[in-house]
C-alpha cells in the first residue's frame, strides 16, 4: 500500500528503516542468554578465551551459546509458523505463569510496600526530564506489537482477529511492565532508604543485587522466586528471537516481492515455503553481535529507535493520504498525530540537546550510517536487476 500511495523510493525507505528495528531484537535477545548464565547459573558459560569490547568482557562459551541459539531459531523459523507457533505458545505460557506467580506472591507476602515507590521522580534540577530519556526510545519499545500482520497471512488470521490480538498484546505487555516495575521498586534491599539510592549504587554491585527485578523475586520467594522469574525472562528472550526472525524475514520478503530489494530475499524454501534466504540474512547479521558484546549492541538498539520513528512516520503519512481519499476524519486525525510524534522522536534522537541527554551516541550514528549505505547498495542492485 505504501508503494502505491507514496511511490517505490519512499516504500523502500520506510521498510528499510523499520527492518532494522525488527532485526535488532534478534541479536539483542540472543546475547541476553549470557546474562542469565552470569547471574542465575554461576557464570557457567564464562569459559574459554575472553576479551573486552567497550568495557564488556566477552567469553567463548557465551559466544557459542548465542550463536547456537541464533542457529536453532533460524532453523525453526525456516520450518514455518506452525512449528514456531507451537514453541511460541509454550513460551508465552511460561512467561505469563512466571509473572503471575511473582505478582501473587508479592501481594500475599506482605513484603510489598507501596510507600517505597516514593519519590515519584528521580531527583534532579530538571524534574521530569528523565521521562524524555525514556520517551526517546519509545518507538523501539513499541516495535513488536506491529509484527502480528507480518505473519498473519500464514496463520490465516482475519483482519478483525489480527486487530484484537494486537490490542490485547499491547495491553498485556503494558501490564507486565507495570507489574514488574512496581514490584521491583517496592522491594529493594533493606540497606537502602529508597529506590534512588539503590539505582545509584547499581554500577558498584555484583550478582543478584545488580539485577533489581531478580533481587525482588528472591526477596519474595527465595530460590523459588528466582526460578520463576528466570523462566519468565528466558521465555521472553526466546520468544523475542523467534518472533522477530519471523517478522523481519517477512518484511524483507515483502520488499523483494514489491521489487525494492534483490530477488534473493524473496526466494522461498522449496519444502516449507518460508522466506529462507531472508531468515539466513538475519541470522548472518545477528551472529556478529555475540563477538561484540552487550555494550556494543546497545549502539544498534539506540539506532533502531530512529528507524522505528521513521517507519511509523511513513505509515502515518500513508494512513493520512488514504483517509483523505476515504474521507475518514478519525484516521486523518490519528495520521496527523503520528506524523507529529515521528518528527518529535526524530528530533530527540538526532539532534543533541544537552538538557535532555537522549540523542544517539557517536557509535550509534556510525551504525545508522552503515545501515543507510547498506540499504543504498541493495536498492541500486535491485534497480540494476530490473533493467
mmCIF file of N, CA and C in Angstrom, residues 112-185:
data_model
loop_
_atom_site.group_PDB
_atom_site.id
_atom_site.type_symbol
_atom_site.label_atom_id
_atom_site.label_comp_id
_atom_site.label_asym_id
_atom_site.label_seq_id
_atom_site.Cartn_x
_atom_site.Cartn_y
_atom_site.Cartn_z
ATOM 1 N N UNK A 112 5.360 -6.229 50.049
ATOM 2 C CA UNK A 112 5.176 -5.197 49.040
ATOM 3 C C UNK A 112 4.718 -3.913 49.729
ATOM 4 N N UNK A 113 5.547 -2.893 49.718
ATOM 5 C CA UNK A 113 5.248 -1.637 50.394
ATOM 6 C C UNK A 113 5.137 -0.516 49.361
ATOM 7 N N UNK A 114 3.925 -0.048 49.138
ATOM 8 C CA UNK A 114 3.683 0.966 48.116
ATOM 9 C C UNK A 114 4.421 2.262 48.435
ATOM 10 N N UNK A 115 4.616 2.545 49.730
ATOM 11 C CA UNK A 115 5.320 3.781 50.094
ATOM 12 C C UNK A 115 6.755 3.803 49.585
ATOM 13 N N UNK A 116 7.275 2.620 49.261
ATOM 14 C CA UNK A 116 8.639 2.553 48.733
ATOM 15 C C UNK A 116 8.754 3.122 47.317
ATOM 16 N N UNK A 117 7.602 3.346 46.664
ATOM 17 C CA UNK A 117 7.626 3.909 45.317
ATOM 18 C C UNK A 117 8.012 5.388 45.318
ATOM 19 N N UNK A 118 8.000 5.992 46.483
ATOM 20 C CA UNK A 118 8.416 7.389 46.589
ATOM 21 C C UNK A 118 9.936 7.482 46.627
ATOM 22 N N UNK A 119 10.541 8.484 45.988
ATOM 23 C CA UNK A 119 9.948 9.598 45.245
ATOM 24 C C UNK A 119 9.456 9.162 43.861
ATOM 25 N N UNK A 120 8.492 9.907 43.353
ATOM 26 C CA UNK A 120 7.901 9.575 42.069
ATOM 27 C C UNK A 120 8.821 9.831 40.898
ATOM 28 N N UNK A 121 9.779 10.752 41.061
ATOM 29 C CA UNK A 121 10.732 11.081 40.003
ATOM 30 C C UNK A 121 12.146 11.010 40.549
ATOM 31 N N UNK A 122 13.061 10.705 39.660
ATOM 32 C CA UNK A 122 14.472 10.726 40.047
ATOM 33 C C UNK A 122 14.870 12.174 40.366
ATOM 34 N N UNK A 123 15.443 12.427 41.547
ATOM 35 C CA UNK A 123 15.791 13.798 41.938
ATOM 36 C C UNK A 123 16.789 14.423 40.960
ATOM 37 N N UNK A 124 16.472 15.605 40.486
ATOM 38 C CA UNK A 124 17.363 16.318 39.574
ATOM 39 C C UNK A 124 16.969 17.781 39.547
ATOM 40 N N UNK A 125 17.796 18.589 38.906
ATOM 41 C CA UNK A 125 17.482 20.012 38.788
ATOM 42 C C UNK A 125 16.325 20.250 37.823
ATOM 43 N N UNK A 126 16.072 19.311 36.938
ATOM 44 C CA UNK A 126 15.007 19.437 35.947
ATOM 45 C C UNK A 126 14.076 18.238 36.087
ATOM 46 N N UNK A 127 13.118 18.343 36.975
ATOM 47 C CA UNK A 127 12.207 17.226 37.218
ATOM 48 C C UNK A 127 11.433 16.852 35.955
ATOM 49 N N UNK A 128 11.321 15.592 35.756
ATOM 50 C CA UNK A 128 10.558 15.111 34.624
ATOM 51 C C UNK A 128 11.367 14.913 33.356
ATOM 52 N N UNK A 129 12.641 15.404 33.337
ATOM 53 C CA UNK A 129 13.444 15.231 32.125
ATOM 54 C C UNK A 129 13.776 13.758 31.888
ATOM 55 N N UNK A 130 13.786 12.979 32.981
ATOM 56 C CA UNK A 130 14.028 11.550 32.830
ATOM 57 C C UNK A 130 12.965 10.888 31.962
ATOM 58 N N UNK A 131 11.765 11.483 31.952
ATOM 59 C CA UNK A 131 10.692 10.939 31.130
ATOM 60 C C UNK A 131 11.072 11.006 29.655
ATOM 61 N N UNK A 132 11.720 12.121 29.254
ATOM 62 C CA UNK A 132 12.101 12.276 27.859
ATOM 63 C C UNK A 132 13.148 11.247 27.457
ATOM 64 N N UNK A 133 14.046 10.886 28.389
ATOM 65 C CA UNK A 133 15.059 9.883 28.076
ATOM 66 C C UNK A 133 14.415 8.539 27.766
ATOM 67 N N UNK A 134 13.301 8.249 28.451
ATOM 68 C CA UNK A 134 12.570 7.009 28.193
ATOM 69 C C UNK A 134 11.724 7.147 26.934
ATOM 70 N N UNK A 135 11.076 8.298 26.796
ATOM 71 C CA UNK A 135 10.216 8.542 25.636
ATOM 72 C C UNK A 135 11.007 8.461 24.336
ATOM 73 N N UNK A 136 12.286 8.889 24.381
ATOM 74 C CA UNK A 136 13.111 8.913 23.170
ATOM 75 C C UNK A 136 13.242 7.540 22.533
ATOM 76 N N UNK A 137 13.255 6.487 23.355
ATOM 77 C CA UNK A 137 13.385 5.130 22.805
ATOM 78 C C UNK A 137 12.043 4.418 22.715
ATOM 79 N N UNK A 138 10.951 5.155 22.952
ATOM 80 C CA UNK A 138 9.621 4.551 22.898
ATOM 81 C C UNK A 138 9.306 3.907 21.552
ATOM 82 N N UNK A 139 9.712 4.529 20.413
ATOM 83 C CA UNK A 139 9.423 3.857 19.127
ATOM 84 C C UNK A 139 9.995 2.446 19.078
ATOM 85 N N UNK A 140 11.220 2.264 19.579
ATOM 86 C CA UNK A 140 11.821 0.931 19.601
ATOM 87 C C UNK A 140 11.064 0.014 20.553
ATOM 88 N N UNK A 141 10.649 0.550 21.712
ATOM 89 C CA UNK A 141 9.945 -0.272 22.697
ATOM 90 C C UNK A 141 8.602 -0.766 22.170
ATOM 91 N N UNK A 142 7.988 0.003 21.263
ATOM 92 C CA UNK A 142 6.697 -0.397 20.712
ATOM 93 C C UNK A 142 6.830 -1.343 19.533
ATOM 94 N N UNK A 143 8.049 -1.504 19.031
ATOM 95 C CA UNK A 143 8.260 -2.477 17.966
ATOM 96 C C UNK A 143 7.965 -3.874 18.529
ATOM 97 N N UNK A 144 7.190 -4.600 17.831
ATOM 98 C CA UNK A 144 6.801 -5.936 18.298
ATOM 99 C C UNK A 144 5.303 -6.090 18.231
ATOM 100 N N UNK A 145 4.593 -5.056 18.702
ATOM 101 C CA UNK A 145 3.135 -5.120 18.657
ATOM 102 C C UNK A 145 2.619 -5.016 17.228
ATOM 103 N N UNK A 146 3.455 -4.464 16.334
ATOM 104 C CA UNK A 146 3.031 -4.313 14.942
ATOM 105 C C UNK A 146 3.503 -5.459 14.048
ATOM 106 N N UNK A 147 4.119 -6.471 14.660
ATOM 107 C CA UNK A 147 4.661 -7.564 13.842
ATOM 108 C C UNK A 147 3.625 -8.653 13.543
ATOM 109 N N UNK A 148 2.497 -8.625 14.212
ATOM 110 C CA UNK A 148 1.471 -9.652 14.003
ATOM 111 C C UNK A 148 1.037 -9.736 12.540
ATOM 112 N N UNK A 149 0.784 -8.583 11.876
ATOM 113 C CA UNK A 149 0.363 -8.676 10.467
ATOM 114 C C UNK A 149 1.420 -9.280 9.546
ATOM 115 N N UNK A 150 2.708 -9.235 9.960
ATOM 116 C CA UNK A 150 3.764 -9.740 9.091
ATOM 117 C C UNK A 150 3.591 -11.234 8.793
ATOM 118 N N UNK A 151 3.078 -11.972 9.784
ATOM 119 C CA UNK A 151 2.899 -13.417 9.592
ATOM 120 C C UNK A 151 1.433 -13.837 9.618
ATOM 121 N N UNK A 152 0.550 -12.836 9.696
ATOM 122 C CA UNK A 152 -0.876 -13.149 9.810
ATOM 123 C C UNK A 152 -1.385 -13.941 8.612
ATOM 124 N N UNK A 153 -0.798 -13.672 7.426
ATOM 125 C CA UNK A 153 -1.235 -14.370 6.218
ATOM 126 C C UNK A 153 -0.998 -15.872 6.331
ATOM 127 N N UNK A 154 0.137 -16.251 6.959
ATOM 128 C CA UNK A 154 0.439 -17.677 7.095
ATOM 129 C C UNK A 154 -0.427 -18.331 8.157
ATOM 130 N N UNK A 155 -0.822 -17.541 9.181
ATOM 131 C CA UNK A 155 -1.716 -18.066 10.199
ATOM 132 C C UNK A 155 -3.176 -18.004 9.725
ATOM 133 N N UNK A 156 -3.384 -17.287 8.617
ATOM 134 C CA UNK A 156 -4.714 -17.098 8.041
ATOM 135 C C UNK A 156 -5.644 -16.377 9.021
ATOM 136 N N UNK A 157 -5.093 -15.370 9.731
ATOM 137 C CA UNK A 157 -5.911 -14.536 10.595
ATOM 138 C C UNK A 157 -6.745 -13.590 9.741
ATOM 139 N N UNK A 158 -7.957 -13.334 10.183
ATOM 140 C CA UNK A 158 -8.752 -12.285 9.555
ATOM 141 C C UNK A 158 -8.260 -10.935 10.075
ATOM 142 N N UNK A 159 -8.479 -9.843 9.318
ATOM 143 C CA UNK A 159 -8.068 -8.517 9.797
ATOM 144 C C UNK A 159 -8.649 -8.192 11.174
ATOM 145 N N UNK A 160 -9.897 -8.598 11.410
ATOM 146 C CA UNK A 160 -10.534 -8.333 12.693
ATOM 147 C C UNK A 160 -9.824 -9.057 13.827
ATOM 148 N N UNK A 161 -9.460 -10.322 13.581
ATOM 149 C CA UNK A 161 -8.773 -11.097 14.607
ATOM 150 C C UNK A 161 -7.383 -10.540 14.862
ATOM 151 N N UNK A 162 -6.687 -10.119 13.805
ATOM 152 C CA UNK A 162 -5.356 -9.534 13.960
ATOM 153 C C UNK A 162 -5.422 -8.279 14.812
ATOM 154 N N UNK A 163 -6.452 -7.467 14.605
ATOM 155 C CA UNK A 163 -6.621 -6.239 15.372
ATOM 156 C C UNK A 163 -6.823 -6.548 16.850
ATOM 157 N N UNK A 164 -7.663 -7.542 17.132
ATOM 158 C CA UNK A 164 -7.925 -7.924 18.532
ATOM 159 C C UNK A 164 -6.648 -8.422 19.194
ATOM 160 N N UNK A 165 -5.905 -9.278 18.485
ATOM 161 C CA UNK A 165 -4.657 -9.822 19.027
ATOM 162 C C UNK A 165 -3.661 -8.703 19.309
ATOM 163 N N UNK A 166 -3.585 -7.739 18.397
ATOM 164 C CA UNK A 166 -2.649 -6.642 18.547
ATOM 165 C C UNK A 166 -2.978 -5.798 19.787
ATOM 166 N N UNK A 167 -4.258 -5.467 19.943
ATOM 167 C CA UNK A 167 -4.677 -4.648 21.084
ATOM 168 C C UNK A 167 -4.435 -5.380 22.399
ATOM 169 N N UNK A 168 -4.788 -6.674 22.436
ATOM 170 C CA UNK A 168 -4.563 -7.460 23.656
ATOM 171 C C UNK A 168 -3.070 -7.580 23.968
ATOM 172 N N UNK A 169 -2.240 -7.696 22.929
ATOM 173 C CA UNK A 169 -0.793 -7.780 23.124
ATOM 174 C C UNK A 169 -0.253 -6.507 23.769
ATOM 175 N N UNK A 170 -0.729 -5.366 23.283
ATOM 176 C CA UNK A 170 -0.290 -4.079 23.840
ATOM 177 C C UNK A 170 -0.707 -3.963 25.301
ATOM 178 N N UNK A 171 -1.976 -4.308 25.598
ATOM 179 C CA UNK A 171 -2.469 -4.206 26.972
ATOM 180 C C UNK A 171 -1.725 -5.153 27.911
ATOM 181 N N UNK A 172 -1.502 -6.388 27.430
ATOM 182 C CA UNK A 172 -0.796 -7.350 28.274
ATOM 183 C C UNK A 172 0.654 -6.936 28.481
ATOM 184 N N UNK A 173 1.311 -6.474 27.409
ATOM 185 C CA UNK A 173 2.699 -6.020 27.538
ATOM 186 C C UNK A 173 2.819 -4.875 28.521
ATOM 187 N N UNK A 174 1.888 -3.915 28.447
ATOM 188 C CA UNK A 174 1.900 -2.781 29.378
ATOM 189 C C UNK A 174 1.705 -3.269 30.810
ATOM 190 N N UNK A 175 0.794 -4.217 30.997
ATOM 191 C CA UNK A 175 0.525 -4.746 32.334
ATOM 192 C C UNK A 175 1.759 -5.421 32.927
ATOM 193 N N UNK A 176 2.450 -6.218 32.118
ATOM 194 C CA UNK A 176 3.654 -6.905 32.596
ATOM 195 C C UNK A 176 4.722 -5.903 33.014
ATOM 196 N N UNK A 177 4.941 -4.873 32.189
ATOM 197 C CA UNK A 177 5.937 -3.848 32.523
ATOM 198 C C UNK A 177 5.563 -3.130 33.814
ATOM 199 N N UNK A 178 4.298 -2.772 33.953
ATOM 200 C CA UNK A 178 3.846 -2.039 35.142
ATOM 201 C C UNK A 178 3.997 -2.886 36.390
ATOM 202 N N UNK A 179 3.552 -4.139 36.309
ATOM 203 C CA UNK A 179 3.602 -5.030 37.480
ATOM 204 C C UNK A 179 5.040 -5.265 37.933
ATOM 205 N N UNK A 180 5.926 -5.630 36.995
ATOM 206 C CA UNK A 180 7.304 -5.930 37.371
ATOM 207 C C UNK A 180 8.041 -4.676 37.854
ATOM 208 N N UNK A 181 7.781 -3.532 37.241
ATOM 209 C CA UNK A 181 8.424 -2.286 37.684
ATOM 210 C C UNK A 181 7.956 -1.898 39.084
ATOM 211 N N UNK A 182 6.662 -2.076 39.342
ATOM 212 C CA UNK A 182 6.111 -1.744 40.658
ATOM 213 C C UNK A 182 6.681 -2.653 41.742
ATOM 214 N N UNK A 183 6.741 -3.940 41.458
ATOM 215 C CA UNK A 183 7.288 -4.889 42.427
ATOM 216 C C UNK A 183 8.763 -4.594 42.680
ATOM 217 N N UNK A 184 9.505 -4.345 41.624
ATOM 218 C CA UNK A 184 10.937 -4.083 41.757
ATOM 219 C C UNK A 184 11.204 -2.848 42.605
ATOM 220 N N UNK A 185 10.440 -1.781 42.359
ATOM 221 C CA UNK A 185 10.638 -0.536 43.107
ATOM 222 C C UNK A 185 10.158 -0.653 44.552
#
